[in-house]
Each structure stands twice: as structure tokens, then as C-alpha cells.
């Protein structure tokens, strides 16, 4: 695989937010994306050319408990990366060909492991504020290298305190999870959703410039505003603020701009504020 193909695959992996591995006709690893390097702790130079069926990875990446969870230092790749799904490049099932393995880097990959890349969650199993900052750092690096735009969106639930007072913290966490599931269902595979604080969700929109971000912001506002907590028969009241990332911007500055847009949105009748 030449340098042009490798660079192209790296752009695809960065743009989709997925880890990619490509196997040749003989089942040997042809490509191992930077995302999988981060997840596994093993570089492409160590992986390429090895047979997938015999590939082993550090056991510490097989689950949140680390190496002692399996009693071994290394496990086979399929066990260490159970979320990978392989797709044949050819439709001819009688003649094995190249296969592409895709690992979507979401919170479902592992549970409650604050040291695990791409899966930093809170107690409810929702990607946390820390996950957001880690993701932003990667996206800013990809933007600088490949000039791929992306945006950060915040959704503030204005009647959060009312719900907590009526439902209690535990029942509100169930509601938060329901909101998270709904938001995750409407975004693209490359986008990410998480919880910034008790009243605020974050969304990182890959390959999204100003116009696309505005469309998503309006869609999110309509969806969240139509959600009702049945136990108390009250709809969510929400505001949405979003910003398009600037090149060479620090993640902290990007987040602050996003939070400033939320404050603006709270004062607008539309409840939406988007800034380039």
C-alpha cells in the first residue's frame, strides 16, 4: 500500500471517527489506522504484514479492568477489539478477497474506563466532559493536518432544575440517558454525543461547516423540544449553541466559545445561536 493510499485512508478514518484495518486476500494486515494505534497501543509498523488470525494485542486493552482481568499479558486481536466489524470488498463469497474492518469509536466500546481512549464515560454510561476534550484535541489535530472542518454544539436543558426537584437525581439520570439515545440516533456515524454537565449535552460534528452546523442545530432543537417526560407530563425546554472550530484554536477556547453561544441562545426567542 503506497503513501497516497495510506494518507487517503487516514483522512477517511479521521473524518468518520472510525478505526480502520484492512486485510489482504491472505488475511494479512495491510493497513492499521492511527485511531487503532491509539486504542491498542500498538503501531502500524508492528502490525502491518501480520496475519489477523494470529495477531495478539496487550490484554489491558481488552477491557476496563486491565491485564489482570484475563490473567494474560496478551490476547488475540478479536478479543481485544470485539467491536470491529469486517466487510468484504468483493461480493463473491466463493472467492475470498480483501476485507475492511471498521471499529466505531463510541462509548459502547467499553464501560466506565476513564483511562481508555474514545470511551471516557460518566456513571450513566454517557461520554463525559473529559471525553469531549480528548475528542476535540484529536479533531483539532486532524483539522490542522487535513483541513477538515468540524463544529462543537451544546444543548442546554433550561428546565433541568425543575426536573431534578420533581424526579430526583436517579430518575433524572434515566431521562438524561433517554435524551442521549435520541440525540445519538439522529447524528451521523462520524459525529459524537456526550454530557458536559447535568443540564448540558455536547455534540462534536465532524466535517461540518457553518451551514451544516446550522441545520443540525435546528434539528436538535426541534427534537429535544418535542421530548416529554411522561411521568410529570412536561416537555423539555432547551437552547442550542454551536461554533465552528478555528484552525490552531485551543480546545479550551473552542469550548468557551460554545458556552458563550449557549448563553446567547438562552436570550433569543429562537433558542438557537450558531457562530462561525
JSON list of N, CA, C and O in Angstrom, two decimals, residues 129-185:
[
{"chain": "A", "resi": 129, "resn": "UNK", "atom": "N", "xyz": [-17.42, 14.97, 29.96]},
{"chain": "A", "resi": 129, "resn": "UNK", "atom": "CA", "xyz": [-16.74, 16.21, 29.58]},
{"chain": "A", "resi": 129, "resn": "UNK", "atom": "C", "xyz": [-15.29, 15.92, 29.20]},
{"chain": "A", "resi": 129, "resn": "UNK", "atom": "O", "xyz": [-14.76, 16.50, 28.26]},
{"chain": "A", "resi": 130, "resn": "UNK", "atom": "N", "xyz": [-14.67, 15.01, 29.93]},
{"chain": "A", "resi": 130, "resn": "UNK", "atom": "CA", "xyz": [-13.29, 14.65, 29.61]},
{"chain": "A", "resi": 130, "resn": "UNK", "atom": "C", "xyz": [-13.20, 14.01, 28.22]},
{"chain": "A", "resi": 130, "resn": "UNK", "atom": "O", "xyz": [-12.28, 14.29, 27.45]},
{"chain": "A", "resi": 131, "resn": "UNK", "atom": "N", "xyz": [-14.16, 13.16, 27.89]},
{"chain": "A", "resi": 131, "resn": "UNK", "atom": "CA", "xyz": [-14.19, 12.55, 26.56]},
{"chain": "A", "resi": 131, "resn": "UNK", "atom": "C", "xyz": [-14.28, 13.63, 25.49]},
{"chain": "A", "resi": 131, "resn": "UNK", "atom": "O", "xyz": [-13.65, 13.53, 24.44]},
{"chain": "A", "resi": 132, "resn": "UNK", "atom": "N", "xyz": [-15.09, 14.65, 25.76]},
{"chain": "A", "resi": 132, "resn": "UNK", "atom": "CA", "xyz": [-15.23, 15.75, 24.80]},
{"chain": "A", "resi": 132, "resn": "UNK", "atom": "C", "xyz": [-13.90, 16.44, 24.55]},
{"chain": "A", "resi": 132, "resn": "UNK", "atom": "O", "xyz": [-13.51, 16.68, 23.39]},
{"chain": "A", "resi": 133, "resn": "UNK", "atom": "N", "xyz": [-13.17, 16.76, 25.61]},
{"chain": "A", "resi": 133, "resn": "UNK", "atom": "CA", "xyz": [-11.88, 17.45, 25.45]},
{"chain": "A", "resi": 133, "resn": "UNK", "atom": "C", "xyz": [-10.88, 16.58, 24.70]},
{"chain": "A", "resi": 133, "resn": "UNK", "atom": "O", "xyz": [-10.13, 17.08, 23.84]},
{"chain": "A", "resi": 134, "resn": "UNK", "atom": "N", "xyz": [-10.86, 15.28, 24.97]},
{"chain": "A", "resi": 134, "resn": "UNK", "atom": "CA", "xyz": [-9.95, 14.39, 24.26]},
{"chain": "A", "resi": 134, "resn": "UNK", "atom": "C", "xyz": [-10.31, 14.33, 22.78]},
{"chain": "A", "resi": 134, "resn": "UNK", "atom": "O", "xyz": [-9.43, 14.34, 21.91]},
{"chain": "A", "resi": 135, "resn": "UNK", "atom": "N", "xyz": [-11.61, 14.27, 22.50]},
{"chain": "A", "resi": 135, "resn": "UNK", "atom": "CA", "xyz": [-12.05, 14.23, 21.11]},
{"chain": "A", "resi": 135, "resn": "UNK", "atom": "C", "xyz": [-11.74, 15.53, 20.39]},
{"chain": "A", "resi": 135, "resn": "UNK", "atom": "O", "xyz": [-11.29, 15.53, 19.23]},
{"chain": "A", "resi": 136, "resn": "UNK", "atom": "N", "xyz": [-11.93, 16.66, 21.07]},
{"chain": "A", "resi": 136, "resn": "UNK", "atom": "CA", "xyz": [-11.63, 17.96, 20.45]},
{"chain": "A", "resi": 136, "resn": "UNK", "atom": "C", "xyz": [-10.16, 18.09, 20.11]},
{"chain": "A", "resi": 136, "resn": "UNK", "atom": "O", "xyz": [-9.79, 18.63, 19.05]},
{"chain": "A", "resi": 137, "resn": "UNK", "atom": "N", "xyz": [-9.30, 17.61, 20.99]},
{"chain": "A", "resi": 137, "resn": "UNK", "atom": "CA", "xyz": [-7.86, 17.68, 20.71]},
{"chain": "A", "resi": 137, "resn": "UNK", "atom": "C", "xyz": [-7.50, 16.90, 19.44]},
{"chain": "A", "resi": 137, "resn": "UNK", "atom": "O", "xyz": [-6.71, 17.36, 18.62]},
{"chain": "A", "resi": 138, "resn": "UNK", "atom": "N", "xyz": [-8.11, 15.73, 19.28]},
{"chain": "A", "resi": 138, "resn": "UNK", "atom": "CA", "xyz": [-7.85, 14.94, 18.07]},
{"chain": "A", "resi": 138, "resn": "UNK", "atom": "C", "xyz": [-8.41, 15.62, 16.84]},
{"chain": "A", "resi": 138, "resn": "UNK", "atom": "O", "xyz": [-7.77, 15.69, 15.78]},
{"chain": "A", "resi": 139, "resn": "UNK", "atom": "N", "xyz": [-9.65, 16.14, 16.96]},
{"chain": "A", "resi": 139, "resn": "UNK", "atom": "CA", "xyz": [-10.27, 16.79, 15.81]},
{"chain": "A", "resi": 139, "resn": "UNK", "atom": "C", "xyz": [-9.50, 18.04, 15.38]},
{"chain": "A", "resi": 139, "resn": "UNK", "atom": "O", "xyz": [-9.38, 18.32, 14.19]},
{"chain": "A", "resi": 140, "resn": "UNK", "atom": "N", "xyz": [-8.99, 18.79, 16.34]},
{"chain": "A", "resi": 140, "resn": "UNK", "atom": "CA", "xyz": [-8.19, 19.98, 16.01]},
{"chain": "A", "resi": 140, "resn": "UNK", "atom": "C", "xyz": [-6.90, 19.58, 15.30]},
{"chain": "A", "resi": 140, "resn": "UNK", "atom": "O", "xyz": [-6.44, 20.28, 14.38]},
{"chain": "A", "resi": 141, "resn": "UNK", "atom": "N", "xyz": [-6.31, 18.46, 15.72]},
{"chain": "A", "resi": 141, "resn": "UNK", "atom": "CA", "xyz": [-5.10, 17.97, 15.06]},
{"chain": "A", "resi": 141, "resn": "UNK", "atom": "C", "xyz": [-5.41, 17.53, 13.63]},
{"chain": "A", "resi": 141, "resn": "UNK", "atom": "O", "xyz": [-4.65, 17.82, 12.70]},
{"chain": "A", "resi": 142, "resn": "UNK", "atom": "N", "xyz": [-6.54, 16.83, 13.44]},
{"chain": "A", "resi": 142, "resn": "UNK", "atom": "CA", "xyz": [-6.93, 16.41, 12.10]},
{"chain": "A", "resi": 142, "resn": "UNK", "atom": "C", "xyz": [-7.23, 17.63, 11.23]},
{"chain": "A", "resi": 142, "resn": "UNK", "atom": "O", "xyz": [-6.90, 17.66, 10.04]},
{"chain": "A", "resi": 143, "resn": "UNK", "atom": "N", "xyz": [-7.88, 18.63, 11.82]},
{"chain": "A", "resi": 143, "resn": "UNK", "atom": "CA", "xyz": [-8.21, 19.82, 11.06]},
{"chain": "A", "resi": 143, "resn": "UNK", "atom": "C", "xyz": [-6.94, 20.53, 10.57]},
{"chain": "A", "resi": 143, "resn": "UNK", "atom": "O", "xyz": [-6.86, 20.96, 9.41]},
{"chain": "A", "resi": 144, "resn": "UNK", "atom": "N", "xyz": [-5.95, 20.61, 11.42]},
{"chain": "A", "resi": 144, "resn": "UNK", "atom": "CA", "xyz": [-4.70, 21.26, 11.05]},
{"chain": "A", "resi": 144, "resn": "UNK", "atom": "C", "xyz": [-3.98, 20.50, 9.95]},
{"chain": "A", "resi": 144, "resn": "UNK", "atom": "O", "xyz": [-3.40, 21.08, 9.03]},
{"chain": "A", "resi": 145, "resn": "UNK", "atom": "N", "xyz": [-4.04, 19.16, 10.03]},
{"chain": "A", "resi": 145, "resn": "UNK", "atom": "CA", "xyz": [-3.30, 18.34, 9.06]},
{"chain": "A", "resi": 145, "resn": "UNK", "atom": "C", "xyz": [-4.04, 18.18, 7.75]},
{"chain": "A", "resi": 145, "resn": "UNK", "atom": "O", "xyz": [-3.44, 18.23, 6.68]},
{"chain": "A", "resi": 146, "resn": "UNK", "atom": "N", "xyz": [-5.39, 17.98, 7.84]},
{"chain": "A", "resi": 146, "resn": "UNK", "atom": "CA", "xyz": [-6.15, 17.66, 6.63]},
{"chain": "A", "resi": 146, "resn": "UNK", "atom": "C", "xyz": [-7.14, 18.75, 6.22]},
{"chain": "A", "resi": 146, "resn": "UNK", "atom": "O", "xyz": [-7.88, 18.58, 5.24]},
{"chain": "A", "resi": 147, "resn": "UNK", "atom": "N", "xyz": [-7.19, 19.88, 6.96]},
{"chain": "A", "resi": 147, "resn": "UNK", "atom": "CA", "xyz": [-8.11, 20.97, 6.67]},
{"chain": "A", "resi": 147, "resn": "UNK", "atom": "C", "xyz": [-9.57, 20.50, 6.63]},
{"chain": "A", "resi": 147, "resn": "UNK", "atom": "O", "xyz": [-10.36, 20.91, 5.78]},
{"chain": "A", "resi": 148, "resn": "UNK", "atom": "N", "xyz": [-9.94, 19.61, 7.54]},
{"chain": "A", "resi": 148, "resn": "UNK", "atom": "CA", "xyz": [-11.32, 19.14, 7.63]},
{"chain": "A", "resi": 148, "resn": "UNK", "atom": "C", "xyz": [-12.05, 19.94, 8.71]},
{"chain": "A", "resi": 148, "resn": "UNK", "atom": "O", "xyz": [-11.65, 19.91, 9.87]},
{"chain": "A", "resi": 149, "resn": "UNK", "atom": "N", "xyz": [-13.12, 20.65, 8.35]},
{"chain": "A", "resi": 149, "resn": "UNK", "atom": "CA", "xyz": [-13.84, 21.45, 9.34]},
{"chain": "A", "resi": 149, "resn": "UNK", "atom": "C", "xyz": [-14.64, 20.58, 10.29]},
{"chain": "A", "resi": 149, "resn": "UNK", "atom": "O", "xyz": [-15.01, 19.45, 9.97]},
{"chain": "A", "resi": 150, "resn": "UNK", "atom": "N", "xyz": [-14.89, 21.10, 11.46]},
{"chain": "A", "resi": 150, "resn": "UNK", "atom": "CA", "xyz": [-15.79, 20.43, 12.40]},
{"chain": "A", "resi": 150, "resn": "UNK", "atom": "C", "xyz": [-16.38, 21.48, 13.34]},
{"chain": "A", "resi": 150, "resn": "UNK", "atom": "O", "xyz": [-15.88, 22.61, 13.41]},
{"chain": "A", "resi": 151, "resn": "UNK", "atom": "N", "xyz": [-17.43, 21.09, 14.04]},
{"chain": "A", "resi": 151, "resn": "UNK", "atom": "CA", "xyz": [-18.13, 22.03, 14.91]},
{"chain": "A", "resi": 151, "resn": "UNK", "atom": "C", "xyz": [-18.40, 21.41, 16.27]},
{"chain": "A", "resi": 151, "resn": "UNK", "atom": "O", "xyz": [-18.44, 20.19, 16.42]},
{"chain": "A", "resi": 152, "resn": "UNK", "atom": "N", "xyz": [-18.59, 22.28, 17.25]},
{"chain": "A", "resi": 152, "resn": "UNK", "atom": "CA", "xyz": [-18.97, 21.88, 18.60]},
{"chain": "A", "resi": 152, "resn": "UNK", "atom": "C", "xyz": [-20.33, 22.48, 18.91]},
{"chain": "A", "resi": 152, "resn": "UNK", "atom": "O", "xyz": [-20.54, 23.69, 18.73]},
{"chain": "A", "resi": 153, "resn": "UNK", "atom": "N", "xyz": [-21.25, 21.64, 19.35]},
{"chain": "A", "resi": 153, "resn": "UNK", "atom": "CA", "xyz": [-22.61, 22.10, 19.65]},
{"chain": "A", "resi": 153, "resn": "UNK", "atom": "C", "xyz": [-22.96, 21.75, 21.09]},
{"chain": "A", "resi": 153, "resn": "UNK", "atom": "O", "xyz": [-22.62, 20.67, 21.57]},
{"chain": "A", "resi": 154, "resn": "UNK", "atom": "N", "xyz": [-23.62, 22.67, 21.77]},
{"chain": "A", "resi": 154, "resn": "UNK", "atom": "CA", "xyz": [-24.11, 22.44, 23.13]},
{"chain": "A", "resi": 154, "resn": "UNK", "atom": "C", "xyz": [-25.64, 22.53, 23.14]},
{"chain": "A", "resi": 154, "resn": "UNK", "atom": "O", "xyz": [-26.23, 23.39, 22.50]},
{"chain": "A", "resi": 155, "resn": "UNK", "atom": "N", "xyz": [-26.24, 21.62, 23.90]},
{"chain": "A", "resi": 155, "resn": "UNK", "atom": "CA", "xyz": [-27.69, 21.62, 24.12]},
{"chain": "A", "resi": 155, "resn": "UNK", "atom": "C", "xyz": [-27.94, 21.81, 25.61]},
{"chain": "A", "resi": 155, "resn": "UNK", "atom": "O", "xyz": [-27.58, 20.95, 26.41]},
{"chain": "A", "resi": 156, "resn": "UNK", "atom": "N", "xyz": [-28.54, 22.92, 26.00]},
{"chain": "A", "resi": 156, "resn": "UNK", "atom": "CA", "xyz": [-28.83, 23.22, 27.40]},
{"chain": "A", "resi": 156, "resn": "UNK", "atom": "C", "xyz": [-30.31, 22.97, 27.69]},
{"chain": "A", "resi": 156, "resn": "UNK", "atom": "O", "xyz": [-31.18, 23.48, 27.00]},
{"chain": "A", "resi": 157, "resn": "UNK", "atom": "N", "xyz": [-30.57, 22.16, 28.72]},
{"chain": "A", "resi": 157, "resn": "UNK", "atom": "CA", "xyz": [-31.95, 21.91, 29.15]},
{"chain": "A", "resi": 157, "resn": "UNK", "atom": "C", "xyz": [-32.31, 22.97, 30.18]},
{"chain": "A", "resi": 157, "resn": "UNK", "atom": "O", "xyz": [-31.87, 22.91, 31.33]},
{"chain": "A", "resi": 158, "resn": "UNK", "atom": "N", "xyz": [-33.14, 23.92, 29.78]},
{"chain": "A", "resi": 158, "resn": "UNK", "atom": "CA", "xyz": [-33.42, 25.08, 30.63]},
{"chain": "A", "resi": 158, "resn": "UNK", "atom": "C", "xyz": [-34.21, 24.73, 31.88]},
{"chain": "A", "resi": 158, "resn": "UNK", "atom": "O", "xyz": [-34.06, 25.38, 32.92]},
{"chain": "A", "resi": 159, "resn": "UNK", "atom": "N", "xyz": [-35.08, 23.71, 31.79]},
{"chain": "A", "resi": 159, "resn": "UNK", "atom": "CA", "xyz": [-35.87, 23.34, 32.97]},
{"chain": "A", "resi": 159, "resn": "UNK", "atom": "C", "xyz": [-35.27, 22.14, 33.71]},
{"chain": "A", "resi": 159, "resn": "UNK", "atom": "O", "xyz": [-35.98, 21.37, 34.34]},
{"chain": "A", "resi": 160, "resn": "UNK", "atom": "N", "xyz": [-33.96, 22.01, 33.62]},
{"chain": "A", "resi": 160, "resn": "UNK", "atom": "CA", "xyz": [-33.23, 20.93, 34.28]},
{"chain": "A", "resi": 160, "resn": "UNK", "atom": "C", "xyz": [-33.52, 20.87, 35.78]},
{"chain": "A", "resi": 160, "resn": "UNK", "atom": "O", "xyz": [-33.83, 19.82, 36.33]},
{"chain": "A", "resi": 161, "resn": "UNK", "atom": "N", "xyz": [-33.41, 22.00, 36.46]},
{"chain": "A", "resi": 161, "resn": "UNK", "atom": "CA", "xyz": [-33.58, 22.01, 37.92]},
{"chain": "A", "resi": 161, "resn": "UNK", "atom": "C", "xyz": [-35.00, 21.61, 38.33]},
{"chain": "A", "resi": 161, "resn": "UNK", "atom": "O", "xyz": [-35.19, 20.95, 39.36]},
{"chain": "A", "resi": 162, "resn": "UNK", "atom": "N", "xyz": [-35.97, 21.98, 37.52]},
{"chain": "A", "resi": 162, "resn": "UNK", "atom": "CA", "xyz": [-37.35, 21.57, 37.81]},
{"chain": "A", "resi": 162, "resn": "UNK", "atom": "C", "xyz": [-37.49, 20.06, 37.77]},
{"chain": "A", "resi": 162, "resn": "UNK", "atom": "O", "xyz": [-38.10, 19.44, 38.66]},
{"chain": "A", "resi": 163, "resn": "UNK", "atom": "N", "xyz": [-36.91, 19.45, 36.75]},
{"chain": "A", "resi": 163, "resn": "UNK", "atom": "CA", "xyz": [-36.99, 18.00, 36.62]},
{"chain": "A", "resi": 163, "resn": "UNK", "atom": "C", "xyz": [-36.28, 17.30, 37.77]},
{"chain": "A", "resi": 163, "resn": "UNK", "atom": "O", "xyz": [-36.78, 16.29, 38.31]},
{"chain": "A", "resi": 164, "resn": "UNK", "atom": "N", "xyz": [-35.12, 17.80, 38.15]},
{"chain": "A", "resi": 164, "resn": "UNK", "atom": "CA", "xyz": [-34.36, 17.18, 39.24]},
{"chain": "A", "resi": 164, "resn": "UNK", "atom": "C", "xyz": [-35.15, 17.27, 40.55]},
{"chain": "A", "resi": 164, "resn": "UNK", "atom": "O", "xyz": [-35.21, 16.31, 41.34]},
{"chain": "A", "resi": 165, "resn": "UNK", "atom": "N", "xyz": [-35.74, 18.44, 40.81]},
{"chain": "A", "resi": 165, "resn": "UNK", "atom": "CA", "xyz": [-36.51, 18.61, 42.04]},
{"chain": "A", "resi": 165, "resn": "UNK", "atom": "C", "xyz": [-37.71, 17.67, 42.10]},
{"chain": "A", "resi": 165, "resn": "UNK", "atom": "O", "xyz": [-38.05, 17.12, 43.15]},
{"chain": "A", "resi": 166, "resn": "UNK", "atom": "N", "xyz": [-38.36, 17.46, 40.96]},
{"chain": "A", "resi": 166, "resn": "UNK", "atom": "CA", "xyz": [-39.57, 16.63, 40.92]},
{"chain": "A", "resi": 166, "resn": "UNK", "atom": "C", "xyz": [-39.22, 15.14, 40.85]},
{"chain": "A", "resi": 166, "resn": "UNK", "atom": "O", "xyz": [-39.80, 14.32, 41.57]},
{"chain": "A", "resi": 167, "resn": "UNK", "atom": "N", "xyz": [-38.26, 14.80, 40.00]},
{"chain": "A", "resi": 167, "resn": "UNK", "atom": "CA", "xyz": [-37.96, 13.39, 39.75]},
{"chain": "A", "resi": 167, "resn": "UNK", "atom": "C", "xyz": [-36.93, 12.82, 40.70]},
{"chain": "A", "resi": 167, "resn": "UNK", "atom": "O", "xyz": [-36.92, 11.61, 40.95]},
{"chain": "A", "resi": 168, "resn": "UNK", "atom": "N", "xyz": [-36.04, 13.67, 41.22]},
{"chain": "A", "resi": 168, "resn": "UNK", "atom": "CA", "xyz": [-34.90, 13.17, 41.98]},
{"chain": "A", "resi": 168, "resn": "UNK", "atom": "C", "xyz": [-33.75, 12.88, 41.04]},
{"chain": "A", "resi": 168, "resn": "UNK", "atom": "O", "xyz": [-33.94, 12.71, 39.83]},
{"chain": "A", "resi": 169, "resn": "UNK", "atom": "N", "xyz": [-32.55, 12.81, 41.57]},
{"chain": "A", "resi": 169, "resn": "UNK", "atom": "CA", "xyz": [-31.34, 12.67, 40.75]},
{"chain": "A", "resi": 169, "resn": "UNK", "atom": "C", "xyz": [-31.34, 11.37, 39.96]},
{"chain": "A", "resi": 169, "resn": "UNK", "atom": "O", "xyz": [-31.05, 11.34, 38.76]},
{"chain": "A", "resi": 170, "resn": "UNK", "atom": "N", "xyz": [-31.68, 10.25, 40.61]},
{"chain": "A", "resi": 170, "resn": "UNK", "atom": "CA", "xyz": [-31.60, 8.96, 39.94]},
{"chain": "A", "resi": 170, "resn": "UNK", "atom": "C", "xyz": [-32.56, 8.88, 38.76]},
{"chain": "A", "resi": 170, "resn": "UNK", "atom": "O", "xyz": [-32.19, 8.41, 37.68]},
{"chain": "A", "resi": 171, "resn": "UNK", "atom": "N", "xyz": [-33.80, 9.31, 38.94]},
{"chain": "A", "resi": 171, "resn": "UNK", "atom": "CA", "xyz": [-34.76, 9.28, 37.83]},
{"chain": "A", "resi": 171, "resn": "UNK", "atom": "C", "xyz": [-34.38, 10.27, 36.74]},
{"chain": "A", "resi": 171, "resn": "UNK", "atom": "O", "xyz": [-34.66, 10.02, 35.56]},
{"chain": "A", "resi": 172, "resn": "UNK", "atom": "N", "xyz": [-33.77, 11.38, 37.11]},
{"chain": "A", "resi": 172, "resn": "UNK", "atom": "CA", "xyz": [-33.34, 12.32, 36.09]},
{"chain": "A", "resi": 172, "resn": "UNK", "atom": "C", "xyz": [-32.22, 11.72, 35.24]},
{"chain": "A", "resi": 172, "resn": "UNK", "atom": "O", "xyz": [-32.14, 11.96, 34.04]},
{"chain": "A", "resi": 173, "resn": "UNK", "atom": "N", "xyz": [-31.34, 10.92, 35.84]},
{"chain": "A", "resi": 173, "resn": "UNK", "atom": "CA", "xyz": [-30.28, 10.26, 35.09]},
{"chain": "A", "resi": 173, "resn": "UNK", "atom": "C", "xyz": [-30.87, 9.33, 34.03]},
{"chain": "A", "resi": 173, "resn": "UNK", "atom": "O", "xyz": [-30.32, 9.19, 32.94]},
{"chain": "A", "resi": 174, "resn": "UNK", "atom": "N", "xyz": [-31.99, 8.69, 34.34]},
{"chain": "A", "resi": 174, "resn": "UNK", "atom": "CA", "xyz": [-32.66, 7.84, 33.36]},
{"chain": "A", "resi": 174, "resn": "UNK", "atom": "C", "xyz": [-33.17, 8.69, 32.19]},
{"chain": "A", "resi": 174, "resn": "UNK", "atom": "O", "xyz": [-33.04, 8.32, 31.02]},
{"chain": "A", "resi": 175, "resn": "UNK", "atom": "N", "xyz": [-33.70, 9.86, 32.52]},
{"chain": "A", "resi": 175, "resn": "UNK", "atom": "CA", "xyz": [-34.16, 10.77, 31.48]},
{"chain": "A", "resi": 175, "resn": "UNK", "atom": "C", "xyz": [-33.00, 11.26, 30.63]},
{"chain": "A", "resi": 175, "resn": "UNK", "atom": "O", "xyz": [-33.11, 11.36, 29.40]},
{"chain": "A", "resi": 176, "resn": "UNK", "atom": "N", "xyz": [-31.89, 11.59, 31.28]},
{"chain": "A", "resi": 176, "resn": "UNK", "atom": "CA", "xyz": [-30.70, 12.04, 30.55]},
{"chain": "A", "resi": 176, "resn": "UNK", "atom": "C", "xyz": [-30.24, 10.98, 29.56]},
{"chain": "A", "resi": 176, "resn": "UNK", "atom": "O", "xyz": [-29.84, 11.29, 28.44]},
{"chain": "A", "resi": 177, "resn": "UNK", "atom": "N", "xyz": [-30.28, 9.73, 29.99]},
{"chain": "A", "resi": 177, "resn": "UNK", "atom": "CA", "xyz": [-29.87, 8.65, 29.11]},
{"chain": "A", "resi": 177, "resn": "UNK", "atom": "C", "xyz": [-30.82, 8.55, 27.90]},
{"chain": "A", "resi": 177, "resn": "UNK", "atom": "O", "xyz": [-30.38, 8.31, 26.77]},
{"chain": "A", "resi": 178, "resn": "UNK", "atom": "N", "xyz": [-32.10, 8.78, 28.14]},
{"chain": "A", "resi": 178, "resn": "UNK", "atom": "CA", "xyz": [-33.08, 8.75, 27.04]},
{"chain": "A", "resi": 178, "resn": "UNK", "atom": "C", "xyz": [-32.81, 9.87, 26.05]},
{"chain": "A", "resi": 178, "resn": "UNK", "atom": "O", "xyz": [-32.89, 9.68, 24.83]},
{"chain": "A", "resi": 179, "resn": "UNK", "atom": "N", "xyz": [-32.48, 11.05, 26.57]},
{"chain": "A", "resi": 179, "resn": "UNK", "atom": "CA", "xyz": [-32.15, 12.18, 25.69]},
{"chain": "A", "resi": 179, "resn": "UNK", "atom": "C", "xyz": [-30.89, 11.86, 24.90]},
{"chain": "A", "resi": 179, "resn": "UNK", "atom": "O", "xyz": [-30.82, 12.10, 23.68]},
{"chain": "A", "resi": 180, "resn": "UNK", "atom": "N", "xyz": [-29.89, 11.31, 25.55]},
{"chain": "A", "resi": 180, "resn": "UNK", "atom": "CA", "xyz": [-28.64, 10.92, 24.89]},
{"chain": "A", "resi": 180, "resn": "UNK", "atom": "C", "xyz": [-28.90, 9.93, 23.76]},
{"chain": "A", "resi": 180, "resn": "UNK", "atom": "O", "xyz": [-28.37, 10.09, 22.65]},
{"chain": "A", "resi": 181, "resn": "UNK", "atom": "N", "xyz": [-29.72, 8.94, 24.01]},
{"chain": "A", "resi": 181, "resn": "UNK", "atom": "CA", "xyz": [-30.04, 7.94, 22.99]},
{"chain": "A", "resi": 181, "resn": "UNK", "atom": "C", "xyz": [-30.72, 8.58, 21.79]},
{"chain": "A", "resi": 181, "resn": "UNK", "atom": "O", "xyz": [-30.45, 8.22, 20.64]},
{"chain": "A", "resi": 182, "resn": "UNK", "atom": "N", "xyz": [-31.63, 9.52, 22.05]},
{"chain": "A", "resi": 182, "resn": "UNK", "atom": "CA", "xyz": [-32.33, 10.20, 20.95]},
{"chain": "A", "resi": 182, "resn": "UNK", "atom": "C", "xyz": [-31.37, 11.06, 20.13]},
{"chain": "A", "resi": 182, "resn": "UNK", "atom": "O", "xyz": [-31.42, 11.06, 18.90]},
{"chain": "A", "resi": 183, "resn": "UNK", "atom": "N", "xyz": [-30.48, 11.78, 20.80]},
{"chain": "A", "resi": 183, "resn": "UNK", "atom": "CA", "xyz": [-29.51, 12.60, 20.09]},
{"chain": "A", "resi": 183, "resn": "UNK", "atom": "C", "xyz": [-28.55, 11.74, 19.27]},
{"chain": "A", "resi": 183, "resn": "UNK", "atom": "O", "xyz": [-28.22, 12.07, 18.13]},
{"chain": "A", "resi": 184, "resn": "UNK", "atom": "N", "xyz": [-28.12, 10.63, 19.85]},
{"chain": "A", "resi": 184, "resn": "UNK", "atom": "CA", "xyz": [-27.20, 9.73, 19.14]},
{"chain": "A", "resi": 184, "resn": "UNK", "atom": "C", "xyz": [-27.85, 9.15, 17.90]},
{"chain": "A", "resi": 184, "resn": "UNK", "atom": "O", "xyz": [-27.17, 8.86, 16.90]},
{"chain": "A", "resi": 185, "resn": "UNK", "atom": "N", "xyz": [-29.16, 8.97, 17.95]},
{"chain": "A", "resi": 185, "resn": "UNK", "atom": "CA", "xyz": [-29.88, 8.35, 16.83]},
{"chain": "A", "resi": 185, "resn": "UNK", "atom": "C", "xyz": [-30.00, 9.26, 15.63]},
{"chain": "A", "resi": 185, "resn": "UNK", "atom": "O", "xyz": [-30.17, 8.78, 14.50]}
]
